[in-house]
C-alpha positions as semicolon CSV with decimal commas, in nm:
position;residue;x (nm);y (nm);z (nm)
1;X;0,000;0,000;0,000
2;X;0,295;0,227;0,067
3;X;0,461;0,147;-0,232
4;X;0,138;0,234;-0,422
5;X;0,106;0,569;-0,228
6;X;0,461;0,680;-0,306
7;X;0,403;0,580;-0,740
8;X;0,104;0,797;-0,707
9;X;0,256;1,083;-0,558
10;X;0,580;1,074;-0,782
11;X;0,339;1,084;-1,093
12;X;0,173;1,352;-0,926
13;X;0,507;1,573;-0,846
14;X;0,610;1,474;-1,211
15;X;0,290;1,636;-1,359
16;X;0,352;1,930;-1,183
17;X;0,722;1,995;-1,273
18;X;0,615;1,939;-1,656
19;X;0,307;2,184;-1,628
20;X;0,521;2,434;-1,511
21;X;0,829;2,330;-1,731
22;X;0,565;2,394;-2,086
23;X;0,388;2,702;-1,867
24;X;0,743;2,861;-1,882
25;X;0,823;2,727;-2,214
26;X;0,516;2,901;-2,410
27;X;0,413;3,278;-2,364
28;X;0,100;3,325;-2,520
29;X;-0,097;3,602;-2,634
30;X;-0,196;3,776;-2,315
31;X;-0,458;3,938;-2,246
32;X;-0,698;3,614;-2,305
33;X;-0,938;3,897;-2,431
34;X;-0,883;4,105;-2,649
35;X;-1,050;4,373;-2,913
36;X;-0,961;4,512;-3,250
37;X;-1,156;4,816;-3,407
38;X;-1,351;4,719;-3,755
39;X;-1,075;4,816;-4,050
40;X;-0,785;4,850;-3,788
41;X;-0,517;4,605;-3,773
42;X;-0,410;4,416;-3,440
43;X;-0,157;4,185;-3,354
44;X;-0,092;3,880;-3,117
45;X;0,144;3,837;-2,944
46;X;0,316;3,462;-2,906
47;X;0,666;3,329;-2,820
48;X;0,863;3,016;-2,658
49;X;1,152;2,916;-2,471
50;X;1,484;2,875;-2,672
51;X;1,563;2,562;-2,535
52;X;1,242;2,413;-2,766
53;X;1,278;2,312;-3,113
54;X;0,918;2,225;-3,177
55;X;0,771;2,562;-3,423
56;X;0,461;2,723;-3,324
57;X;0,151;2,709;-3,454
58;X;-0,153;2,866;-3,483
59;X;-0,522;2,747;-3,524
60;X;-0,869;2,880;-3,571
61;X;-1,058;2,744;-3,309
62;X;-1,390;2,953;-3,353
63;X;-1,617;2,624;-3,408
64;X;-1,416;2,416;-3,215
65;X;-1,278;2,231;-3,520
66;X;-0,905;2,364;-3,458
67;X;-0,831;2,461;-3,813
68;X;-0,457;2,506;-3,872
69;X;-0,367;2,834;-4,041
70;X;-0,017;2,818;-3,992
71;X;0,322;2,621;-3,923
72;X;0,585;2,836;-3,857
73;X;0,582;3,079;-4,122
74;X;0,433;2,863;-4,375
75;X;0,006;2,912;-4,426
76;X;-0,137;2,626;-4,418
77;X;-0,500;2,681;-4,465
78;X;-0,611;2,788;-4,770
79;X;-1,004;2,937;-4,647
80;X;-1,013;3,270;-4,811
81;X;-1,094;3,359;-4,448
82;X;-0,780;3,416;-4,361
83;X;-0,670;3,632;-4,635
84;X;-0,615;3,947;-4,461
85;X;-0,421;3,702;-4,176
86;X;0,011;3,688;-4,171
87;X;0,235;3,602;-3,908
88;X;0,582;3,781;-3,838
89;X;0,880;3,647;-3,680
90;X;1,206;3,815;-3,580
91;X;1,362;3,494;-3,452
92;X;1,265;3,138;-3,395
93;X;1,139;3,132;-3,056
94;X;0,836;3,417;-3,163
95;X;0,538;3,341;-3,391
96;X;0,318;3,697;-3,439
97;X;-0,078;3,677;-3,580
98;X;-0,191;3,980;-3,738
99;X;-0,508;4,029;-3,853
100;X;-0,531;4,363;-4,074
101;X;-0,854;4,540;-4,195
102;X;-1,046;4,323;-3,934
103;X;-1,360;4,268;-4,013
104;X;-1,650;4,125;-3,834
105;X;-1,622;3,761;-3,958
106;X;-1,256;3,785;-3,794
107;X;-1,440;3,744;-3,428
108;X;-1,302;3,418;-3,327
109;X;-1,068;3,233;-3,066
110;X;-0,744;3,135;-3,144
111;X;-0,455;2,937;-3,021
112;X;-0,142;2,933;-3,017
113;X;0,073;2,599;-2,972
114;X;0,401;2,467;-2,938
115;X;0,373;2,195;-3,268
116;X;0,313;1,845;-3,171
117;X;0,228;1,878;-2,833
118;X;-0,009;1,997;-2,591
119;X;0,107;2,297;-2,447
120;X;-0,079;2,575;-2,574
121;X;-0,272;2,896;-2,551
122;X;-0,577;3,057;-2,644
123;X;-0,710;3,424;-2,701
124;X;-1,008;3,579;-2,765
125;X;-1,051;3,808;-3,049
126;X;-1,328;4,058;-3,074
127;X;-1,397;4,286;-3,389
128;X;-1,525;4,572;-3,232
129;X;-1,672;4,863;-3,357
130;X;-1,596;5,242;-3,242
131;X;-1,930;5,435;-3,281
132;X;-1,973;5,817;-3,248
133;X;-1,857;6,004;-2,981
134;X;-2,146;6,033;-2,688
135;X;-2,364;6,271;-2,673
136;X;-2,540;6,384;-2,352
137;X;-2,904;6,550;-2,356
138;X;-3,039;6,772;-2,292
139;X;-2,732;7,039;-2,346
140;X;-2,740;7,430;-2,344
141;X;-2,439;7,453;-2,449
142;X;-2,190;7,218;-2,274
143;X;-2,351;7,226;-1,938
144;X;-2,701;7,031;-1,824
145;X;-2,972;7,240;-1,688
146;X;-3,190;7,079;-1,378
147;X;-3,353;7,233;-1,099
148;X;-3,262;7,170;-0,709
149;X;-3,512;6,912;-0,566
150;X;-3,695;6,761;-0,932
151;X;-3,599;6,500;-1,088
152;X;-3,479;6,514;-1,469
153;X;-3,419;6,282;-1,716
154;X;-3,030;6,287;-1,863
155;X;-2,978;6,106;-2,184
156;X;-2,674;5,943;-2,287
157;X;-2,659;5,812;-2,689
158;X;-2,408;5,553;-2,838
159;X;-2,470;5,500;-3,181
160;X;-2,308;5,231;-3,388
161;X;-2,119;5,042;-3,156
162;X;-1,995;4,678;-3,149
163;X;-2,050;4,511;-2,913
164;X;-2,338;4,675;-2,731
165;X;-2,200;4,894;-2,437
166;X;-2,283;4,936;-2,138
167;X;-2,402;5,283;-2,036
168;X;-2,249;5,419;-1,690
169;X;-2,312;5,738;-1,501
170;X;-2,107;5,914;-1,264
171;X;-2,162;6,301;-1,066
172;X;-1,938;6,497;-0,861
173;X;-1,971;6,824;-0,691
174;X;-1,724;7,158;-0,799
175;X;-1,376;7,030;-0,710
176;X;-1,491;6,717;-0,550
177;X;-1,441;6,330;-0,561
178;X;-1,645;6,164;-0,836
179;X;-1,912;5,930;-0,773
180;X;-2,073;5,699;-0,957
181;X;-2,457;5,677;-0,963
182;X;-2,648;5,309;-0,985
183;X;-2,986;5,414;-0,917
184;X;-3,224;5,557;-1,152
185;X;-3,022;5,452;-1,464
186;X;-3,165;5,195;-1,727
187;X;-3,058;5,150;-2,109
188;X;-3,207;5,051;-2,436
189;X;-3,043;4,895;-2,761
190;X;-3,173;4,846;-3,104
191;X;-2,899;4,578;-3,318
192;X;-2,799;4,672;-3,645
193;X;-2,776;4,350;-3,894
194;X;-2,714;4,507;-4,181
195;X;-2,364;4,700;-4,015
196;X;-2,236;4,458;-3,891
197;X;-2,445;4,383;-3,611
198;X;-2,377;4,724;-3,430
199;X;-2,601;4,883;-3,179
200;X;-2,747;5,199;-3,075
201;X;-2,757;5,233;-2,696
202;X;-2,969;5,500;-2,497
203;X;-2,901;5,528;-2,142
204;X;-3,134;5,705;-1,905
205;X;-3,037;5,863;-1,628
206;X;-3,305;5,998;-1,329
207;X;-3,124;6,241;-1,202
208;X;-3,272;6,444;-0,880
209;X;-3,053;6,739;-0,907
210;X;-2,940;6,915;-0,561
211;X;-2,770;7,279;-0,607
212;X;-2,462;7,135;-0,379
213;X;-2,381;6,994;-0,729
214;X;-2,417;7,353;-0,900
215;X;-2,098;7,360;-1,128
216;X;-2,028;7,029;-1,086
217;X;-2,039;6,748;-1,343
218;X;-2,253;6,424;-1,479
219;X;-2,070;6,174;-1,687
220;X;-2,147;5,920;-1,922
221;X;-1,920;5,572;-1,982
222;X;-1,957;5,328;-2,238
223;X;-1,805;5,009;-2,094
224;X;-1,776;4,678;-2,261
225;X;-1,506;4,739;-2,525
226;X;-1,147;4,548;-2,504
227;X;-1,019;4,724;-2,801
228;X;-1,010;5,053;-2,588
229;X;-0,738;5,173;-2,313
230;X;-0,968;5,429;-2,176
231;X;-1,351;5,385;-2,282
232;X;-1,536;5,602;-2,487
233;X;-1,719;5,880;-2,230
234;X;-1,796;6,239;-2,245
235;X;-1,889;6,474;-1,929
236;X;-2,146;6,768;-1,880
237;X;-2,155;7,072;-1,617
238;X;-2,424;7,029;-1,385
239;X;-2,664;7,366;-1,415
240;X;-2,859;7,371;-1,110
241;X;-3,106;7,604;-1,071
242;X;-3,222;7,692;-0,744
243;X;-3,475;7,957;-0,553
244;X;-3,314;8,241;-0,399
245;X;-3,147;8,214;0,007
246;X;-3,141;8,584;0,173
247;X;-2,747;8,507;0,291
248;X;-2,748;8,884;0,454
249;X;-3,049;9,120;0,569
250;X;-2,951;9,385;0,821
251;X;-3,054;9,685;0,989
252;X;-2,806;9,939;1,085
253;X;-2,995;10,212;1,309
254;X;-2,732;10,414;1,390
255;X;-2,808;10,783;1,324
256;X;-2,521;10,826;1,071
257;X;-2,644;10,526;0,912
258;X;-3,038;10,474;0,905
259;X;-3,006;10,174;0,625
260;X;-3,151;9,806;0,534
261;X;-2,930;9,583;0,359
262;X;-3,019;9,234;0,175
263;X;-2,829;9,006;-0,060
264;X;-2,971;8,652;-0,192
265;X;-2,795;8,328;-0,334
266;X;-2,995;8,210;-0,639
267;X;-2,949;8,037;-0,960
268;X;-3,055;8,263;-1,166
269;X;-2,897;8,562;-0,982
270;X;-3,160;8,795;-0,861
271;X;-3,153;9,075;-1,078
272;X;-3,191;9,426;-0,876
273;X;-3,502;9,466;-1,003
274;X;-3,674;9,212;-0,854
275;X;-3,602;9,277;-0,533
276;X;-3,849;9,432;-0,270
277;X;-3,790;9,586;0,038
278;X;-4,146;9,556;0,257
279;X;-4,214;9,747;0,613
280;X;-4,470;9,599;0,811
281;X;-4,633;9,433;0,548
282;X;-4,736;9,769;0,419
283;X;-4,493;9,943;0,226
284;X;-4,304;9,803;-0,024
285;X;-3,986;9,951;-0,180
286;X;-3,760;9,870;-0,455
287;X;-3,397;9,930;-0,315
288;X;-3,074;9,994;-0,497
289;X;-2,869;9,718;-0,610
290;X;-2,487;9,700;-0,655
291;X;-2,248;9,472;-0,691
292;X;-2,459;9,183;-0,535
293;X;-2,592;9,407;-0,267
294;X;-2,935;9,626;-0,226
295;X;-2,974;9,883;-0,024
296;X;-3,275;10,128;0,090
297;X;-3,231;10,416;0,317
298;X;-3,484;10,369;0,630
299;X;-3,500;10,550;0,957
300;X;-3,745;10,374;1,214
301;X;-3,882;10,545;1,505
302;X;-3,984;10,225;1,684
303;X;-3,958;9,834;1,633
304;X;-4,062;9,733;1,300
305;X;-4,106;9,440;1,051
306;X;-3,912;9,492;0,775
307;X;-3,891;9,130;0,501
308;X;-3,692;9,094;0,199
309;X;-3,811;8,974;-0,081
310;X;-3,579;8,835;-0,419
311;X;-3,727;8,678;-0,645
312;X;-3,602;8,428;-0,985
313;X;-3,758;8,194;-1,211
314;X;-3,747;7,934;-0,993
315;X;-3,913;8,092;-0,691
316;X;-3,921;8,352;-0,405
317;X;-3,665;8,369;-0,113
318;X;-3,758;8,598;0,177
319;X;-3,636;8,706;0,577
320;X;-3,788;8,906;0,796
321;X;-3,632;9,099;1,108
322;X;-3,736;9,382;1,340
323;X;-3,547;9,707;1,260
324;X;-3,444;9,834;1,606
325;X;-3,445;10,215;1,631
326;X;-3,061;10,280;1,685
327;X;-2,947;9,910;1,683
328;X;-2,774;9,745;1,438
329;X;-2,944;9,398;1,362
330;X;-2,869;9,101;1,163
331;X;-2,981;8,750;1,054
332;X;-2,795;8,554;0,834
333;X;-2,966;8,211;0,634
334;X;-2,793;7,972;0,914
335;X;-2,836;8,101;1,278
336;X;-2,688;7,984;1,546
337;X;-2,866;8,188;1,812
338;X;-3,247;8,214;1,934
339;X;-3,371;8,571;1,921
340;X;-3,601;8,811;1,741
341;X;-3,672;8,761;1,360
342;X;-3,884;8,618;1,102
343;X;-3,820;8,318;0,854
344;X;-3,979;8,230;0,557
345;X;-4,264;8,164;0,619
346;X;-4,289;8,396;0,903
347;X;-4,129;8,150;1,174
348;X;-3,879;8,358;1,418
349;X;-3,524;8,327;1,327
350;X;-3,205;8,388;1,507
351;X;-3,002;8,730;1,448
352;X;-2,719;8,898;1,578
353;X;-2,652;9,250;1,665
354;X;-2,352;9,459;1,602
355;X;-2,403;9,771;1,790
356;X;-2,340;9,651;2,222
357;X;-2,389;9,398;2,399
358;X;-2,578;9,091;2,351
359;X;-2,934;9,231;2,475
360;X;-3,077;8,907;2,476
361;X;-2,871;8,702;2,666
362;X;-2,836;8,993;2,957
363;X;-3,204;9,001;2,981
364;X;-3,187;8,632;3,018
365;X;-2,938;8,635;3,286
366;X;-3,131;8,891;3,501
367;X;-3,460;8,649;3,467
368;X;-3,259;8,343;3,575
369;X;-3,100;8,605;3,878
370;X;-3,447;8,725;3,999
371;X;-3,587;8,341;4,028
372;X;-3,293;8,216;4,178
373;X;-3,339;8,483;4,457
374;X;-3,707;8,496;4,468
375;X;-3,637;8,085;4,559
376;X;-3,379;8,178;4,817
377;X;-3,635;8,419;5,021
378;X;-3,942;8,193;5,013
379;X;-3,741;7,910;5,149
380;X;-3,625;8,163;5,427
381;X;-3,933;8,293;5,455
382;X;-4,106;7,950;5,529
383;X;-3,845;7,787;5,773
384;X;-3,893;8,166;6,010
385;X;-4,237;8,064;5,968
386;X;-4,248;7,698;6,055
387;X;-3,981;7,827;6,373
388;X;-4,154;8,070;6,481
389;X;-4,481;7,845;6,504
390;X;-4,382;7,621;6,709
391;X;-4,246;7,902;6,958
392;X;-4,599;7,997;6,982
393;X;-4,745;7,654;7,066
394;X;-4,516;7,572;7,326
395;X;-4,584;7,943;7,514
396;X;-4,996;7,902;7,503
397;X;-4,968;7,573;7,686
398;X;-5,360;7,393;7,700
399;X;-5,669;7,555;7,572
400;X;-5,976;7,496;7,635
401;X;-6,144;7,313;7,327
402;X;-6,560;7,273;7,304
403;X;-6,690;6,935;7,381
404;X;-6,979;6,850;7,154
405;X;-7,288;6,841;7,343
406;X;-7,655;6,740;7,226
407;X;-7,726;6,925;6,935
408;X;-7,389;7,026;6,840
409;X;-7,181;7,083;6,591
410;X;-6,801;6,985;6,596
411;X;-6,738;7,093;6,253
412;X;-6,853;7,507;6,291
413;X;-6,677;7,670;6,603
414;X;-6,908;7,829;6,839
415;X;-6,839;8,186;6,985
416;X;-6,704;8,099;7,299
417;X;-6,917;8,274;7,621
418;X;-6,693;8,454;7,846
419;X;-6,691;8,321;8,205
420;X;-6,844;8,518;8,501
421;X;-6,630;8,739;8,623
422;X;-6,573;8,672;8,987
423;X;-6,436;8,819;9,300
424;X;-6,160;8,826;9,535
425;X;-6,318;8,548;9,703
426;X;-6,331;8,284;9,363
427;X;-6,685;8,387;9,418
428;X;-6,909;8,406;9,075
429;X;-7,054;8,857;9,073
430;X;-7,398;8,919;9,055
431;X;-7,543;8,967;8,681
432;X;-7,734;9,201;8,616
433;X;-8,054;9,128;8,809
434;X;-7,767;9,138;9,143
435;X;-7,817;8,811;9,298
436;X;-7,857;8,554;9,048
437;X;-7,620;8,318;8,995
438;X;-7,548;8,165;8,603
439;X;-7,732;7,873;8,614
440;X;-7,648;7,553;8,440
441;X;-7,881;7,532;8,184
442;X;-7,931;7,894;8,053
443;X;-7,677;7,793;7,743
444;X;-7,904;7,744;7,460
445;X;-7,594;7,614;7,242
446;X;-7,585;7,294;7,419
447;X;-7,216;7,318;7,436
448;X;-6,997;7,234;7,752
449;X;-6,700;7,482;7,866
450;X;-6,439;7,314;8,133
451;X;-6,399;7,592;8,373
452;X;-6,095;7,605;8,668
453;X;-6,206;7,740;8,966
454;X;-5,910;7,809;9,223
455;X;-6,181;7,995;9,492
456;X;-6,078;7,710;9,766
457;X;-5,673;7,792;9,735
458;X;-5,542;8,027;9,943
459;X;-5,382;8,359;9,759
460;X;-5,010;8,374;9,759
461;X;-4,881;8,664;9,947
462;X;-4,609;8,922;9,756
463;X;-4,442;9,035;10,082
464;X;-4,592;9,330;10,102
465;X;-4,915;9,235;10,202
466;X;-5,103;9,241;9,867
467;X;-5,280;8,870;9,801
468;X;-5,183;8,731;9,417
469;X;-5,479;8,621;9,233
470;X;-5,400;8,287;9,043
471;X;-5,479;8,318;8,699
472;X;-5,322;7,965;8,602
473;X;-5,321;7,669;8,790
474;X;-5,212;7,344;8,692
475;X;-5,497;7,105;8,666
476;X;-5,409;6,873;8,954
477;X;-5,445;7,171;9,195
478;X;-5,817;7,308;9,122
479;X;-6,129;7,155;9,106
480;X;-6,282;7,109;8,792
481;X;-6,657;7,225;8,754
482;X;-6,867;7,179;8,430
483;X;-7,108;7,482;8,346
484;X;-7,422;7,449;8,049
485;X;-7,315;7,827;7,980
């Protein structure tokens, strides 16, 4: 079995060595395809090692039938096929095919071969044909006109080419990187049998045009072609026309100054003419334009609107801000801070103001100051409160509270009766009839009044022989008596 094994793999090593022993003694015709224009002459290429003294060959091997058109130098075939073929040699290790006035019977594949044994190599040969140039559509002039946001169709025309080509589109902004575009495109081709079997190809590009690519440029490629170092193409500049952008309104209030300023980005420029100058949606002026700038002399006496309006064929751009009295204000078509003017469309916009100070953001600051404060003292205010509350509950001591009685009601406070006034002696004084006494049940209220009566305690003395009446007495020293007041 090992003996076996080792047989196989010396056959093995031996077929490689002799592969690459004939890969190094032939050098076909390289590329394997290759392209030749109708009525042009081309040439391939084929050589061997020095050290073999077989002659090259070639064949026709189109059909697969291998037809032998020459040995060496000698033609062998006699097919009237082959009467615009030849082959060239400088020396005996190179054998040269050239085909001249190609026509398109000359497609074919051919081989060439290292006489009487295997080693060979093949080549494709295409008879192309090398239409008109491209041409792009629409054009006004050499550039392609489109507006920002639609979508256009750009035409791209090949006309009498063989094979059929492939149609390719590429974009790229002013002084950018190109790109090339796959969606959108689609192509058509009609054969023509009677030249040659050439084609016309129209490729269609969608194109949804964006003014970034103003000035830029669309491309169009023909691929498909080997007979070509560089294929056929041909390249537009991208037109795109776009509604006009106020870049710059201002108002500069100064005194010296008294002015309102606009410029627009538009394709079409805004001519001066159409540009309009409108104060609180009233008046409307038609300012003086120069050098990409309008101006209009204006001297406001209080805030005011005051829009810009340019207008082009493609649409109307407009900004509103309020003119200041004495301020110089701004707004620009990117802001980048929240403040006091109108959009399109009337939304506020951001501006900026050269005259001072940031007004705005001071005002701001002062808010934010005043709340910050205004949280400081109420959070003062309510711990002195809560303090100074419970100082007050723990120097009144027990109160007397209302007991509910029949008929009563806990949840409305009662006017409390004032107690009898009474004597040195604790005793209750006379009302006003002199000797009557309150008696328990003249209290139509129903309510009951705890009452402290210290008459049985004997007075404190001062010292100097004055009694002290006791006001307050702790409950475990009086008696308690209940009253109907």
């Amino acid at each position: 079995m090992e003996a076996i094994l080792r047989w196989m793999c010396t056959i093995l090593l031996a077929t490689i060595a002799i592969e690459r022993c004939q890969s190094q003694d032939l050098i076909g015709p390289s590329p394997a395809n290759q392209g030749v224009l109708r009525d042009g002459t081309h040439t391939l290429t084929c050589s061997k090692s020095a050290s073999v003294e077989n002659q090259l060959s070639w064949e026709d091997d189109t059909d697969g039938g291998g037809i032998l058109m020459f040995l060496g130098t000698s033609k062998i075939s006699p097919e009237t096929k082959y009467s615009n073929f030849e082959v060239i040699s400088d020396n005996a290790e190179e054998l040269n095919l050239v085909i001249n006035t190609a026509e398109v019977e000359d497609d074919g594949v051919y081989i060439c071969q290292i006489a009487g044994t295997s080693t060979q190599q093949q080549v494709t040969l295409k008879v192309e044909v090398l239409g008109s140039p491209l041409e792009i559509t629409p054009m006004d002039g050499d550039r392609v006109t489109v507006t920002d946001g639609e979508t256009s169709n750009i035409v791209c025309t090949a006309t009498g080419y063989r094979p059929v080509v492939t149609i390719e589109w590429y974009h790229k902004k002013s002084g950018g990187q190109e790109v090339q575009i796959t969606e959108g495109v689609s192509q058509t081709d009609s054969v023509n049998p009677s030249d040659g079997d050439t084609s016309d190809v129209v490729g269609t590009l969608e194109y949804t045009a964006s003014k970034d690519y103003n000035n830029g440029e669309v491309k169009c490629v023909a691929t498909g072609l080997y007979s070509q170092e560089n294929d056929p193409q041909t390249t537009a500049t991208l037109n795109v026309q776009y509604e006009p952008t106020i870049t710059k309104l201002q108002y500069d209030g100064r005194d010296d100054v008294n002015m309102v300023i606009c410029s627009s980005d538009a394709n079409p420029e805004v001519s001066g003419a159409d540009y309009r100058i409108i104060v609180n949606d009233t008046d409307v002026y038609t300012p003086t334009c120069a050098d990409g700038e309008c101006t209009l002399s204006l001297d406001v006496q209080y805030d005011t609107d005051v829009r810009c309006n340019a207008t082009n064929s493609i649409g109307t751009g407009t900004k509103t801000i309020i003119a200041v009295p004495g301020a110089v204000i701004t707004t620009t078509p990117e802001p980048t801070t929240a403040a006091t003017t109108k959009s399109d469309g009337g939304d506020k916009d951001a501006i900026s103001t050269d005259a001072g100070p940031n007004v705005g953001a001071i005002a701001a600051g002062v808010v934010v100051g005043i709340i910050v404060l205004a949280v400081i003292i109420a959070l003062l205010v309510y711990f002195l409160v809560i303090r100074k509350g419970n100082k007050t509950k723990n120097s009144q001591g027990s109160e007397l509270k209302p007991v509910n009685g029949s008929g009563g009601d806990s949840s409305k406070p009662k006017d409390r009766p004032t107690p009898a006034p009474r004597n040195s002696k604790g005793d209750a004084h006379d009302n006003e009839e002199g000797k009557k006494k309150v008696k328990p049940n003249d209290n139509p209220d129903g309510l009951l009044y705890a009452q402290l009566d210290h008459s049985n305690k004997p007075a404190r003395n001062s010292g100097n022989g004055n009694n002290i009446i006791r006001t307050e007495e702790p409950t475990e020293y009086a008696d308690v008596k209940t009253f109907i007041v």
